[in-house]
C-alpha atoms as a PDB file:
ATOM      1  CA  UNK A   1      85.501 115.121  92.498  1.00  0.00           C
ATOM      2  CA  UNK A   2      86.105 113.767  89.000  1.00  0.00           C
ATOM      3  CA  UNK A   3      89.752 113.190  89.864  1.00  0.00           C
ATOM      4  CA  UNK A   4      88.772 111.152  92.923  1.00  0.00           C
ATOM      5  CA  UNK A   5      86.243 109.125  90.927  1.00  0.00           C
ATOM      6  CA  UNK A   6      88.840 108.378  88.265  1.00  0.00           C
ATOM      7  CA  UNK A   7      91.272 107.356  91.018  1.00  0.00           C
ATOM      8  CA  UNK A   8      88.598 105.065  92.447  1.00  0.00           C
ATOM      9  CA  UNK A   9      88.066 103.383  89.075  1.00  0.00           C
ATOM     10  CA  UNK A  10      91.821 102.958  88.593  1.00  0.00           C
ATOM     11  CA  UNK A  11      92.110 101.400  92.035  1.00  0.00           C
ATOM     12  CA  UNK A  12      89.238  99.004  91.293  1.00  0.00           C
ATOM     13  CA  UNK A  13      90.840  98.059  87.992  1.00  0.00           C
ATOM     14  CA  UNK A  14      94.231  97.578  89.642  1.00  0.00           C
ATOM     15  CA  UNK A  15      92.753  95.408  92.395  1.00  0.00           C
ATOM     16  CA  UNK A  16      90.867  93.369  89.801  1.00  0.00           C
ATOM     17  CA  UNK A  17      94.162  92.549  88.075  1.00  0.00           C
ATOM     18  CA  UNK A  18      96.354  92.078  91.161  1.00  0.00           C
ATOM     19  CA  UNK A  19      93.914  91.018  93.883  1.00  0.00           C
ATOM     20  CA  UNK A  20      96.131  88.313  95.377  1.00  0.00           C
ATOM     21  CA  UNK A  21      99.334  90.410  95.717  1.00  0.00           C
ATOM     22  CA  UNK A  22      97.325  93.314  97.146  1.00  0.00           C
ATOM     23  CA  UNK A  23      95.703  91.050  99.745  1.00  0.00           C
ATOM     24  CA  UNK A  24      99.092  89.646 100.708  1.00  0.00           C
ATOM     25  CA  UNK A  25     100.518  93.157 101.050  1.00  0.00           C
ATOM     26  CA  UNK A  26      97.596  94.324 103.210  1.00  0.00           C
ATOM     27  CA  UNK A  27      97.923  91.299 105.507  1.00  0.00           C
ATOM     28  CA  UNK A  28     101.659  91.952 105.720  1.00  0.00           C
ATOM     29  CA  UNK A  29     101.054  95.575 106.760  1.00  0.00           C
ATOM     30  CA  UNK A  30      98.409  94.648 109.349  1.00  0.00           C
ATOM     31  CA  UNK A  31     100.583  91.875 110.793  1.00  0.00           C
ATOM     32  CA  UNK A  32     103.661  94.095 110.911  1.00  0.00           C
ATOM     33  CA  UNK A  33     101.677  96.826 112.699  1.00  0.00           C
ATOM     34  CA  UNK A  34     100.407  94.276 115.233  1.00  0.00           C
ATOM     35  CA  UNK A  35     103.946  92.971 115.849  1.00  0.00           C
ATOM     36  CA  UNK A  36     105.282  96.508 116.288  1.00  0.00           C
ATOM     37  CA  UNK A  37     102.453  97.170 118.750  1.00  0.00           C
ATOM     38  CA  UNK A  38     103.289  94.053 120.789  1.00  0.00           C
ATOM     39  CA  UNK A  39     107.006  94.720 120.747  1.00  0.00           C
ATOM     40  CA  UNK A  40     106.596  98.407 121.525  1.00  0.00           C
ATOM     41  CA  UNK A  41     104.278  97.948 124.501  1.00  0.00           C
ATOM     42  CA  UNK A  42     105.738  94.720 125.882  1.00  0.00           C
ATOM     43  CA  UNK A  43     109.023  93.804 124.216  1.00  0.00           C
ATOM     44  CA  UNK A  44     109.710  90.806 126.442  1.00  0.00           C
ATOM     45  CA  UNK A  45     110.626  88.542 123.517  1.00  0.00           C
ATOM     46  CA  UNK A  46     114.202  89.143 122.443  1.00  0.00           C
ATOM     47  CA  UNK A  47     113.534  87.311 119.180  1.00  0.00           C
ATOM     48  CA  UNK A  48     111.137  90.001 117.999  1.00  0.00           C
ATOM     49  CA  UNK A  49     113.626  92.796 118.578  1.00  0.00           C
ATOM     50  CA  UNK A  50     115.314  91.884 115.299  1.00  0.00           C
ATOM     51  CA  UNK A  51     113.565  93.843 112.504  1.00  0.00           C
ATOM     52  CA  UNK A  52     114.351  91.124 109.959  1.00  0.00           C
ATOM     53  CA  UNK A  53     112.666  88.439 112.065  1.00  0.00           C
ATOM     54  CA  UNK A  54     109.683  90.705 112.607  1.00  0.00           C
ATOM     55  CA  UNK A  55     109.399  91.465 108.886  1.00  0.00           C
ATOM     56  CA  UNK A  56     109.811  87.784 107.994  1.00  0.00           C
ATOM     57  CA  UNK A  57     107.079  86.768 110.417  1.00  0.00           C
ATOM     58  CA  UNK A  58     104.781  89.464 108.999  1.00  0.00           C
ATOM     59  CA  UNK A  59     105.542  88.207 105.481  1.00  0.00           C
ATOM     60  CA  UNK A  60     104.537  84.686 106.484  1.00  0.00           C
ATOM     61  CA  UNK A  61     101.307  86.103 107.906  1.00  0.00           C
ATOM     62  CA  UNK A  62     100.655  87.721 104.524  1.00  0.00           C
ATOM     63  CA  UNK A  63      99.947  84.268 103.066  1.00  0.00           C
ATOM     64  CA  UNK A  64      97.723  83.111 105.946  1.00  0.00           C
ATOM     65  CA  UNK A  65      94.004  83.714 106.509  1.00  0.00           C
ATOM     66  CA  UNK A  66      93.054  86.251 109.148  1.00  0.00           C
ATOM     67  CA  UNK A  67      91.896  83.506 111.484  1.00  0.00           C
ATOM     68  CA  UNK A  68      95.373  81.958 111.489  1.00  0.00           C
ATOM     69  CA  UNK A  69      96.966  85.393 111.918  1.00  0.00           C
ATOM     70  CA  UNK A  70      94.757  85.985 114.970  1.00  0.00           C
ATOM     71  CA  UNK A  71      95.871  82.673 116.479  1.00  0.00           C
ATOM     72  CA  UNK A  72      99.530  83.491 115.837  1.00  0.00           C
ATOM     73  CA  UNK A  73      99.188  86.947 117.404  1.00  0.00           C
ATOM     74  CA  UNK A  74      97.403  85.388 120.376  1.00  0.00           C
ATOM     75  CA  UNK A  75     100.303  82.970 120.883  1.00  0.00           C
ATOM     76  CA  UNK A  76     102.823  85.817 120.774  1.00  0.00           C
ATOM     77  CA  UNK A  77     100.683  87.806 123.234  1.00  0.00           C
ATOM     78  CA  UNK A  78     100.560  84.865 125.642  1.00  0.00           C
ATOM     79  CA  UNK A  79     104.299  84.345 125.279  1.00  0.00           C
ATOM     80  CA  UNK A  80     104.944  87.981 126.196  1.00  0.00           C
ATOM     81  CA  UNK A  81     102.568  87.845 129.162  1.00  0.00           C
ATOM     82  CA  UNK A  82     104.079  84.536 130.333  1.00  0.00           C
ATOM     83  CA  UNK A  83     107.514  86.118 130.661  1.00  0.00           C
ATOM     84  CA  UNK A  84     105.965  88.551 133.172  1.00  0.00           C
ATOM     85  CA  UNK A  85     103.334  86.483 134.981  1.00  0.00           C
ATOM     86  CA  UNK A  86     102.300  82.868 134.520  1.00  0.00           C
ATOM     87  CA  UNK A  87      99.007  83.506 136.297  1.00  0.00           C
ATOM     88  CA  UNK A  88      98.023  86.398 134.038  1.00  0.00           C
ATOM     89  CA  UNK A  89      99.083  84.394 130.981  1.00  0.00           C
ATOM     90  CA  UNK A  90      96.790  81.566 132.122  1.00  0.00           C
ATOM     91  CA  UNK A  91      93.840  83.945 132.557  1.00  0.00           C
ATOM     92  CA  UNK A  92      94.538  85.573 129.184  1.00  0.00           C
ATOM     93  CA  UNK A  93      94.800  82.157 127.543  1.00  0.00           C
ATOM     94  CA  UNK A  94      91.432  81.100 128.974  1.00  0.00           C
ATOM     95  CA  UNK A  95      89.901  84.329 127.677  1.00  0.00           C
ATOM     96  CA  UNK A  96      91.314  83.816 124.171  1.00  0.00           C
ATOM     97  CA  UNK A  97      90.224  80.166 124.064  1.00  0.00           C
ATOM     98  CA  UNK A  98      86.683  81.153 125.052  1.00  0.00           C
ATOM     99  CA  UNK A  99      86.654  83.766 122.291  1.00  0.00           C
ATOM    100  CA  UNK A 100      87.866  81.193 119.762  1.00  0.00           C
ATOM    101  CA  UNK A 101      85.303  78.587 120.831  1.00  0.00           C
ATOM    102  CA  UNK A 102      82.323  80.909 121.128  1.00  0.00           C
ATOM    103  CA  UNK A 103      82.852  83.028 118.049  1.00  0.00           C
ATOM    104  CA  UNK A 104      85.710  82.368 115.691  1.00  0.00           C
ATOM    105  CA  UNK A 105      84.678  78.784 115.074  1.00  0.00           C
ATOM    106  CA  UNK A 106      81.509  80.186 113.506  1.00  0.00           C
ATOM    107  CA  UNK A 107      82.637  83.533 112.040  1.00  0.00           C
ATOM    108  CA  UNK A 108      86.339  83.278 111.133  1.00  0.00           C
ATOM    109  CA  UNK A 109      85.960  85.839 108.344  1.00  0.00           C
ATOM    110  CA  UNK A 110      85.644  88.648 110.899  1.00  0.00           C
ATOM    111  CA  UNK A 111      88.913  87.803 112.652  1.00  0.00           C
ATOM    112  CA  UNK A 112      90.661  90.878 111.313  1.00  0.00           C
ATOM    113  CA  UNK A 113      88.642  93.105 113.671  1.00  0.00           C
ATOM    114  CA  UNK A 114      90.363  91.434 116.616  1.00  0.00           C
ATOM    115  CA  UNK A 115      93.725  92.475 115.146  1.00  0.00           C
ATOM    116  CA  UNK A 116      92.745  95.937 113.904  1.00  0.00           C
ATOM    117  CA  UNK A 117      91.029  97.085 117.111  1.00  0.00           C
ATOM    118  CA  UNK A 118      94.152  97.131 119.351  1.00  0.00           C
ATOM    119  CA  UNK A 119      96.059  98.826 116.528  1.00  0.00           C
ATOM    120  CA  UNK A 120      93.407 101.566 116.259  1.00  0.00           C
ATOM    121  CA  UNK A 121      93.410 102.089 120.041  1.00  0.00           C
ATOM    122  CA  UNK A 122      97.196 102.324 120.044  1.00  0.00           C
ATOM    123  CA  UNK A 123      96.997 104.951 117.271  1.00  0.00           C
ATOM    124  CA  UNK A 124      94.464 106.948 119.369  1.00  0.00           C
ATOM    125  CA  UNK A 125      91.575 106.502 116.883  1.00  0.00           C
ATOM    126  CA  UNK A 126      89.206 104.255 118.878  1.00  0.00           C
ATOM    127  CA  UNK A 127      86.104 105.587 117.074  1.00  0.00           C
ATOM    128  CA  UNK A 128      87.283 104.307 113.689  1.00  0.00           C
ATOM    129  CA  UNK A 129      86.858 100.545 114.039  1.00  0.00           C
ATOM    130  CA  UNK A 130      83.171 100.607 115.142  1.00  0.00           C
ATOM    131  CA  UNK A 131      82.380 102.879 112.185  1.00  0.00           C
ATOM    132  CA  UNK A 132      84.080 100.590 109.666  1.00  0.00           C
ATOM    133  CA  UNK A 133      82.672  97.432 111.272  1.00  0.00           C
ATOM    134  CA  UNK A 134      79.145  98.831 111.169  1.00  0.00           C
ATOM    135  CA  UNK A 135      79.522  99.960 107.549  1.00  0.00           C
ATOM    136  CA  UNK A 136      81.081  96.794 106.162  1.00  0.00           C
ATOM    137  CA  UNK A 137      79.553  94.053 108.304  1.00  0.00           C
ATOM    138  CA  UNK A 138      76.705  93.269 110.621  1.00  0.00           C
ATOM    139  CA  UNK A 139      76.039  93.146 114.323  1.00  0.00           C
ATOM    140  CA  UNK A 140      78.350  90.126 114.635  1.00  0.00           C
ATOM    141  CA  UNK A 141      81.243  92.589 114.557  1.00  0.00           C
ATOM    142  CA  UNK A 142      80.458  93.584 118.152  1.00  0.00           C
ATOM    143  CA  UNK A 143      82.104  90.398 119.459  1.00  0.00           C
ATOM    144  CA  UNK A 144      85.556  90.630 117.806  1.00  0.00           C
ATOM    145  CA  UNK A 145      85.756  94.406 118.305  1.00  0.00           C
ATOM    146  CA  UNK A 146      84.900  94.077 122.008  1.00  0.00           C
ATOM    147  CA  UNK A 147      87.477  91.309 122.400  1.00  0.00           C
ATOM    148  CA  UNK A 148      90.020  93.507 120.633  1.00  0.00           C
ATOM    149  CA  UNK A 149      89.321  96.258 123.181  1.00  0.00           C
ATOM    150  CA  UNK A 150      89.926  93.746 125.992  1.00  0.00           C
ATOM    151  CA  UNK A 151      93.206  92.644 124.380  1.00  0.00           C
ATOM    152  CA  UNK A 152      94.346  96.282 124.202  1.00  0.00           C
ATOM    153  CA  UNK A 153      93.723  96.839 127.900  1.00  0.00           C
ATOM    154  CA  UNK A 154      95.396  93.556 128.819  1.00  0.00           C
ATOM    155  CA  UNK A 155      98.488  94.789 126.983  1.00  0.00           C
ATOM    156  CA  UNK A 156      98.263  98.136 128.782  1.00  0.00           C
ATOM    157  CA  UNK A 157      97.829  96.407 132.152  1.00  0.00           C
ATOM    158  CA  UNK A 158     100.943  94.291 131.619  1.00  0.00           C
ATOM    159  CA  UNK A 159     102.909  97.320 130.430  1.00  0.00           C
ATOM    160  CA  UNK A 160     101.955  99.454 133.441  1.00  0.00           C
ATOM    161  CA  UNK A 161     102.262  96.730 136.112  1.00  0.00           C
ATOM    162  CA  UNK A 162     105.133  94.595 134.839  1.00  0.00           C
ATOM    163  CA  UNK A 163     107.255  95.242 137.933  1.00  0.00           C
ATOM    164  CA  UNK A 164     104.469  94.373 140.358  1.00  0.00           C
ATOM    165  CA  UNK A 165     103.489  91.244 138.425  1.00  0.00           C
ATOM    166  CA  UNK A 166     107.082  90.015 138.350  1.00  0.00           C
ATOM    167  CA  UNK A 167     107.870  90.629 142.028  1.00  0.00           C
ATOM    168  CA  UNK A 168     104.723  89.310 143.766  1.00  0.00           C
ATOM    169  CA  UNK A 169     106.012  85.845 144.651  1.00  0.00           C
ATOM    170  CA  UNK A 170     105.103  86.388 148.301  1.00  0.00           C
ATOM    171  CA  UNK A 171     101.401  86.810 147.517  1.00  0.00           C
ATOM    172  CA  UNK A 172      99.150  83.774 147.917  1.00  0.00           C
ATOM    173  CA  UNK A 173      98.348  82.139 144.572  1.00  0.00           C
ATOM    174  CA  UNK A 174      94.571  82.278 145.125  1.00  0.00           C
ATOM    175  CA  UNK A 175      94.697  85.903 146.156  1.00  0.00           C
ATOM    176  CA  UNK A 176      96.831  86.667 143.122  1.00  0.00           C
ATOM    177  CA  UNK A 177      94.227  85.232 140.726  1.00  0.00           C
ATOM    178  CA  UNK A 178      91.375  87.002 142.494  1.00  0.00           C
ATOM    179  CA  UNK A 179      93.228  90.305 142.396  1.00  0.00           C
ATOM    180  CA  UNK A 180      94.001  90.010 138.683  1.00  0.00           C
ATOM    181  CA  UNK A 181      90.430  89.078 137.791  1.00  0.00           C
ATOM    182  CA  UNK A 182      89.083  91.937 139.898  1.00  0.00           C
ATOM    183  CA  UNK A 183      91.422  94.455 138.310  1.00  0.00           C
ATOM    184  CA  UNK A 184      90.618  93.362 134.754  1.00  0.00           C
ATOM    185  CA  UNK A 185      86.867  93.072 135.192  1.00  0.00           C
ATOM    186  CA  UNK A 186      86.526  96.301 137.180  1.00  0.00           C
ATOM    187  CA  UNK A 187      88.522  98.351 134.663  1.00  0.00           C
ATOM    188  CA  UNK A 188      85.921 101.059 134.101  1.00  0.00           C
ATOM    189  CA  UNK A 189      87.750 102.587 131.154  1.00  0.00           C
ATOM    190  CA  UNK A 190      87.750  99.244 129.352  1.00  0.00           C
ATOM    191  CA  UNK A 191      84.044  98.698 130.068  1.00  0.00           C
ATOM    192  CA  UNK A 192      83.169 102.167 128.781  1.00  0.00           C
ATOM    193  CA  UNK A 193      85.163 101.572 125.593  1.00  0.00           C
ATOM    194  CA  UNK A 194      83.490  98.203 125.045  1.00  0.00           C
ATOM    195  CA  UNK A 195      80.097  99.893 125.446  1.00  0.00           C
ATOM    196  CA  UNK A 196      81.216 102.658 123.088  1.00  0.00           C
ATOM    197  CA  UNK A 197      82.172 100.172 120.371  1.00  0.00           C
ATOM    198  CA  UNK A 198      78.969  98.153 120.781  1.00  0.00           C
ATOM    199  CA  UNK A 199      76.752 101.254 120.621  1.00  0.00           C
ATOM    200  CA  UNK A 200      78.721 102.612 117.651  1.00  0.00           C
ATOM    201  CA  UNK A 201      78.403  99.415 115.609  1.00  0.00           C
ATOM    202  CA  UNK A 202      74.709  99.101 116.469  1.00  0.00           C
ATOM    203  CA  UNK A 203      73.928 102.710 115.503  1.00  0.00           C
ATOM    204  CA  UNK A 204      75.913 102.601 112.253  1.00  0.00           C
ATOM    205  CA  UNK A 205      74.474  99.281 111.149  1.00  0.00           C
ATOM    206  CA  UNK A 206      70.838 100.149 111.900  1.00  0.00           C
ATOM    207  CA  UNK A 207      71.094 103.467 110.053  1.00  0.00           C
ATOM    208  CA  UNK A 208      73.077 102.058 107.141  1.00  0.00           C
ATOM    209  CA  UNK A 209      70.409  99.508 106.207  1.00  0.00           C
ATOM    210  CA  UNK A 210      67.618 102.110 106.085  1.00  0.00           C
ATOM    211  CA  UNK A 211      66.155 102.824 102.643  1.00  0.00           C
ATOM    212  CA  UNK A 212      66.696 106.570 102.859  1.00  0.00           C
ATOM    213  CA  UNK A 213      68.889 108.979 100.966  1.00  0.00           C
ATOM    214  CA  UNK A 214      72.407 109.436 102.325  1.00  0.00           C
ATOM    215  CA  UNK A 215      71.938 106.542 104.762  1.00  0.00           C
ATOM    216  CA  UNK A 216      75.683 105.790 104.936  1.00  0.00           C
ATOM    217  CA  UNK A 217      76.639 109.400 105.622  1.00  0.00           C
ATOM    218  CA  UNK A 218      73.940 109.648 108.272  1.00  0.00           C
ATOM    219  CA  UNK A 219      75.181 106.394 109.802  1.00  0.00           C
ATOM    220  CA  UNK A 220      78.768 107.683 109.999  1.00  0.00           C
ATOM    221  CA  UNK A 221      77.764 110.982 111.624  1.00  0.00           C
ATOM    222  CA  UNK A 222      75.234 109.568 114.080  1.00  0.00           C
ATOM    223  CA  UNK A 223      77.468 106.591 114.917  1.00  0.00           C
ATOM    224  CA  UNK A 224      80.304 108.960 115.767  1.00  0.00           C
ATOM    225  CA  UNK A 225      78.003 111.135 117.877  1.00  0.00           C
ATOM    226  CA  UNK A 226      76.683 108.046 119.696  1.00  0.00           C
ATOM    227  CA  UNK A 227      80.215 106.901 120.498  1.00  0.00           C
ATOM    228  CA  UNK A 228      81.188 110.339 121.752  1.00  0.00           C
ATOM    229  CA  UNK A 229      78.046 110.426 123.920  1.00  0.00           C
ATOM    230  CA  UNK A 230      78.938 107.069 125.512  1.00  0.00           C
ATOM    231  CA  UNK A 231      82.469 108.251 126.314  1.00  0.00           C
ATOM    232  CA  UNK A 232      81.225 111.525 127.821  1.00  0.00           C
ATOM    233  CA  UNK A 233      78.594 109.660 129.827  1.00  0.00           C
ATOM    234  CA  UNK A 234      81.256 107.271 131.095  1.00  0.00           C
ATOM    235  CA  UNK A 235      83.406 110.230 132.044  1.00  0.00           C
ATOM    236  CA  UNK A 236      80.486 111.741 133.967  1.00  0.00           C
ATOM    237  CA  UNK A 237      79.315 108.544 135.723  1.00  0.00           C
ATOM    238  CA  UNK A 238      82.575 106.688 136.311  1.00  0.00           C
ATOM    239  CA  UNK A 239      85.158 109.477 136.080  1.00  0.00           C
ATOM    240  CA  UNK A 240      86.865 107.850 133.099  1.00  0.00           C
ATOM    241  CA  UNK A 241      89.791 110.079 132.285  1.00  0.00           C
ATOM    242  CA  UNK A 242      90.080 110.568 128.517  1.00  0.00           C
ATOM    243  CA  UNK A 243      92.132 113.596 127.356  1.00  0.00           C
ATOM    244  CA  UNK A 244      89.817 116.008 125.544  1.00  0.00           C
ATOM    245  CA  UNK A 245      92.351 116.902 122.847  1.00  0.00           C
ATOM    246  CA  UNK A 246      93.033 113.228 122.119  1.00  0.00           C
ATOM    247  CA  UNK A 247      89.285 112.594 121.995  1.00  0.00           C
ATOM    248  CA  UNK A 248      88.625 115.393 119.500  1.00  0.00           C
ATOM    249  CA  UNK A 249      91.532 114.422 117.237  1.00  0.00           C
ATOM    250  CA  UNK A 250      90.502 110.763 117.246  1.00  0.00           C
ATOM    251  CA  UNK A 251      86.892 111.753 116.537  1.00  0.00           C
ATOM    252  CA  UNK A 252      87.888 113.936 113.582  1.00  0.00           C
ATOM    253  CA  UNK A 253      90.339 111.457 112.060  1.00  0.00           C
ATOM    254  CA  UNK A 254      87.794 108.642 112.362  1.00  0.00           C
ATOM    255  CA  UNK A 255      85.141 110.737 110.611  1.00  0.00           C
ATOM    256  CA  UNK A 256      87.500 111.556 107.738  1.00  0.00           C
ATOM    257  CA  UNK A 257      88.654 107.961 107.212  1.00  0.00           C
ATOM    258  CA  UNK A 258      85.100 106.617 107.434  1.00  0.00           C
ATOM    259  CA  UNK A 259      84.013 109.255 104.899  1.00  0.00           C
ATOM    260  CA  UNK A 260      86.760 108.164 102.506  1.00  0.00           C
ATOM    261  CA  UNK A 261      85.733 104.543 102.981  1.00  0.00           C
ATOM    262  CA  UNK A 262      82.151 105.492 102.114  1.00  0.00           C
ATOM    263  CA  UNK A 263      83.298 107.345  99.006  1.00  0.00           C
ATOM    264  CA  UNK A 264      85.423 104.518  97.649  1.00  0.00           C
ATOM    265  CA  UNK A 265      82.952 101.728  98.496  1.00  0.00           C
ATOM    266  CA  UNK A 266      79.446 103.181  98.346  1.00  0.00           C
ATOM    267  CA  UNK A 267      79.394 106.459  96.412  1.00  0.00           C
ATOM    268  CA  UNK A 268      75.956 106.695  94.780  1.00  0.00           C
ATOM    269  CA  UNK A 269      74.007 109.335  92.849  1.00  0.00           C
ATOM    270  CA  UNK A 270      70.698 109.891  94.646  1.00  0.00           C
ATOM    271  CA  UNK A 271      69.541 112.325  91.947  1.00  0.00           C
ATOM    272  CA  UNK A 272      69.134 109.349  89.567  1.00  0.00           C
ATOM    273  CA  UNK A 273      67.119 107.184  91.973  1.00  0.00           C
ATOM    274  CA  UNK A 274      64.573 104.954  90.243  1.00  0.00           C
ATOM    275  CA  UNK A 275      61.521 103.176  91.641  1.00  0.00           C
ATOM    276  CA  UNK A 276      59.967 100.115  90.091  1.00  0.00           C
ATOM    277  CA  UNK A 277      57.270  97.606  90.966  1.00  0.00           C
ATOM    278  CA  UNK A 278      56.645  94.027  89.879  1.00  0.00           C
ATOM    279  CA  UNK A 279      54.845  90.998  91.208  1.00  0.00           C
ATOM    280  CA  UNK A 280      54.582  87.247  91.043  1.00  0.00           C
ATOM    281  CA  UNK A 281      51.944  84.808  92.225  1.00  0.00           C
ATOM    282  CA  UNK A 282      52.696  85.369  95.909  1.00  0.00           C
ATOM    283  CA  UNK A 283      54.243  88.816  96.380  1.00  0.00           C
ATOM    284  CA  UNK A 284      54.259  92.373  95.125  1.00  0.00           C
ATOM    285  CA  UNK A 285      57.775  93.861  95.044  1.00  0.00           C
ATOM    286  CA  UNK A 286      58.611  97.554  95.408  1.00  0.00           C
ATOM    287  CA  UNK A 287      62.206  98.258  94.414  1.00  0.00           C
ATOM    288  CA  UNK A 288      64.297 101.372  94.928  1.00  0.00           C
ATOM    289  CA  UNK A 289      67.382 101.453  92.705  1.00  0.00           C
ATOM    290  CA  UNK A 290      70.157 103.985  93.306  1.00  0.00           C
ATOM    291  CA  UNK A 291      73.010 103.881  90.753  1.00  0.00           C
ATOM    292  CA  UNK A 292      76.588 104.077  91.920  1.00  0.00           C
ATOM    293  CA  UNK A 293      78.735 106.951  90.732  1.00  0.00           C
ATOM    294  CA  UNK A 294      80.971 105.618  87.967  1.00  0.00           C
ATOM    295  CA  UNK A 295      83.205 107.457  85.538  1.00  0.00           C
ATOM    296  CA  UNK A 296      85.005 105.936  82.616  1.00  0.00           C
ATOM    297  CA  UNK A 297      88.746 106.294  82.514  1.00  0.00           C
ATOM    298  CA  UNK A 298      89.714 109.002  80.110  1.00  0.00           C
ATOM    299  CA  UNK A 299      91.560 107.743  77.059  1.00  0.00           C
ATOM    300  CA  UNK A 300      93.262 110.648  75.350  1.00  0.00           C
ATOM    301  CA  UNK A 301      95.148 109.999  72.136  1.00  0.00           C
ATOM    302  CA  UNK A 302      97.055 112.723  70.321  1.00  0.00           C
ATOM    303  CA  UNK A 303      97.561 112.220  66.619  1.00  0.00           C
ATOM    304  CA  UNK A 304      99.826 114.664  64.808  1.00  0.00           C
ATOM    305  CA  UNK A 305      98.301 115.380  61.401  1.00  0.00           C
ATOM    306  CA  UNK A 306     100.867 117.742  59.977  1.00  0.00           C
ATOM    307  CA  UNK A 307     104.350 118.214  61.394  1.00  0.00           C
ATOM    308  CA  UNK A 308     105.774 121.618  60.303  1.00  0.00           C
ATOM    309  CA  UNK A 309     109.334 120.331  60.633  1.00  0.00           C
ATOM    310  CA  UNK A 310     108.658 117.337  58.366  1.00  0.00           C
ATOM    311  CA  UNK A 311     106.909 119.597  55.852  1.00  0.00           C
ATOM    312  CA  UNK A 312     109.866 121.975  55.882  1.00  0.00           C
ATOM    313  CA  UNK A 313     112.363 119.141  55.354  1.00  0.00           C
ATOM    314  CA  UNK A 314     110.355 117.540  52.544  1.00  0.00           C
ATOM    315  CA  UNK A 315     109.984 120.902  50.799  1.00  0.00           C
ATOM    316  CA  UNK A 316     113.712 121.439  51.073  1.00  0.00           C
ATOM    317  CA  UNK A 317     114.429 118.035  49.489  1.00  0.00           C
ATOM    318  CA  UNK A 318     112.104 118.800  46.568  1.00  0.00           C
ATOM    319  CA  UNK A 319     113.780 122.150  45.954  1.00  0.00           C
ATOM    320  CA  UNK A 320     117.247 120.535  46.010  1.00  0.00           C
ATOM    321  CA  UNK A 321     116.077 117.825  43.616  1.00  0.00           C
ATOM    322  CA  UNK A 322     114.768 120.493  41.205  1.00  0.00           C
ATOM    323  CA  UNK A 323     118.140 122.160  41.229  1.00  0.00           C
END
């Protein structure tokens, strides 16, 4: 435990000194993962097949805010979808514009959830993002996370139906739009996952803000259980097929990562909890103070007082001088 606490303090000190380069590196990694996800599941843009172009584009994203990165990724998504189906690209574009107008104009700081959610779903850890969003933000995180889930399933729909979407020129244009809208809206797996994320964020947030001991740990555990319950209920009611092994692994990995996030961000010592009370002319205040767990970095200095070799050499010189 002490080793982990010392590592935490070193990381905080390192970030305090190099905050800007670390932020750029993190944005680069997130952007590169998103580009790999797009190229791996779609791959209809020949320009992105070059690793140098992909890395250069991710490096540019490292210097942009997350809102701008979201817009850039949305453009690349639309470009990929357009190469398969103009109609689906138009519907996807309308969806992304509505998201931008209704939410990201007011809360651009939460844009990274829209990027991280498809990445987490692609890595088979769908429980992770609701846990982190509930721990680090508020209920506003439901909107970008839900939109990220929709983006993931749009990508999956294009990947699985690329041949049909490309070769349906004989279908009436109106019928084509109606069919696409019906397929996307009636995707029961997507709806269950959106409900799972919303319930997870709500449960984690409401438990995290409680003034009780181990509120964050309780929020992580109960939020994970709530998400699992929604998925199992969706499987029972709508026959949503989610592999059990994949579900258990994703559940476990999400719990571990969320626990590490709690340790490095909100590790407190409840045994040293203090209560105080004060008042002013209008209110009486009751305050509960819980100190965070902090350790000072060990500073070990070794000072050699008497070196036997030096003593031996100096004694030898004195004996030679006497001779």
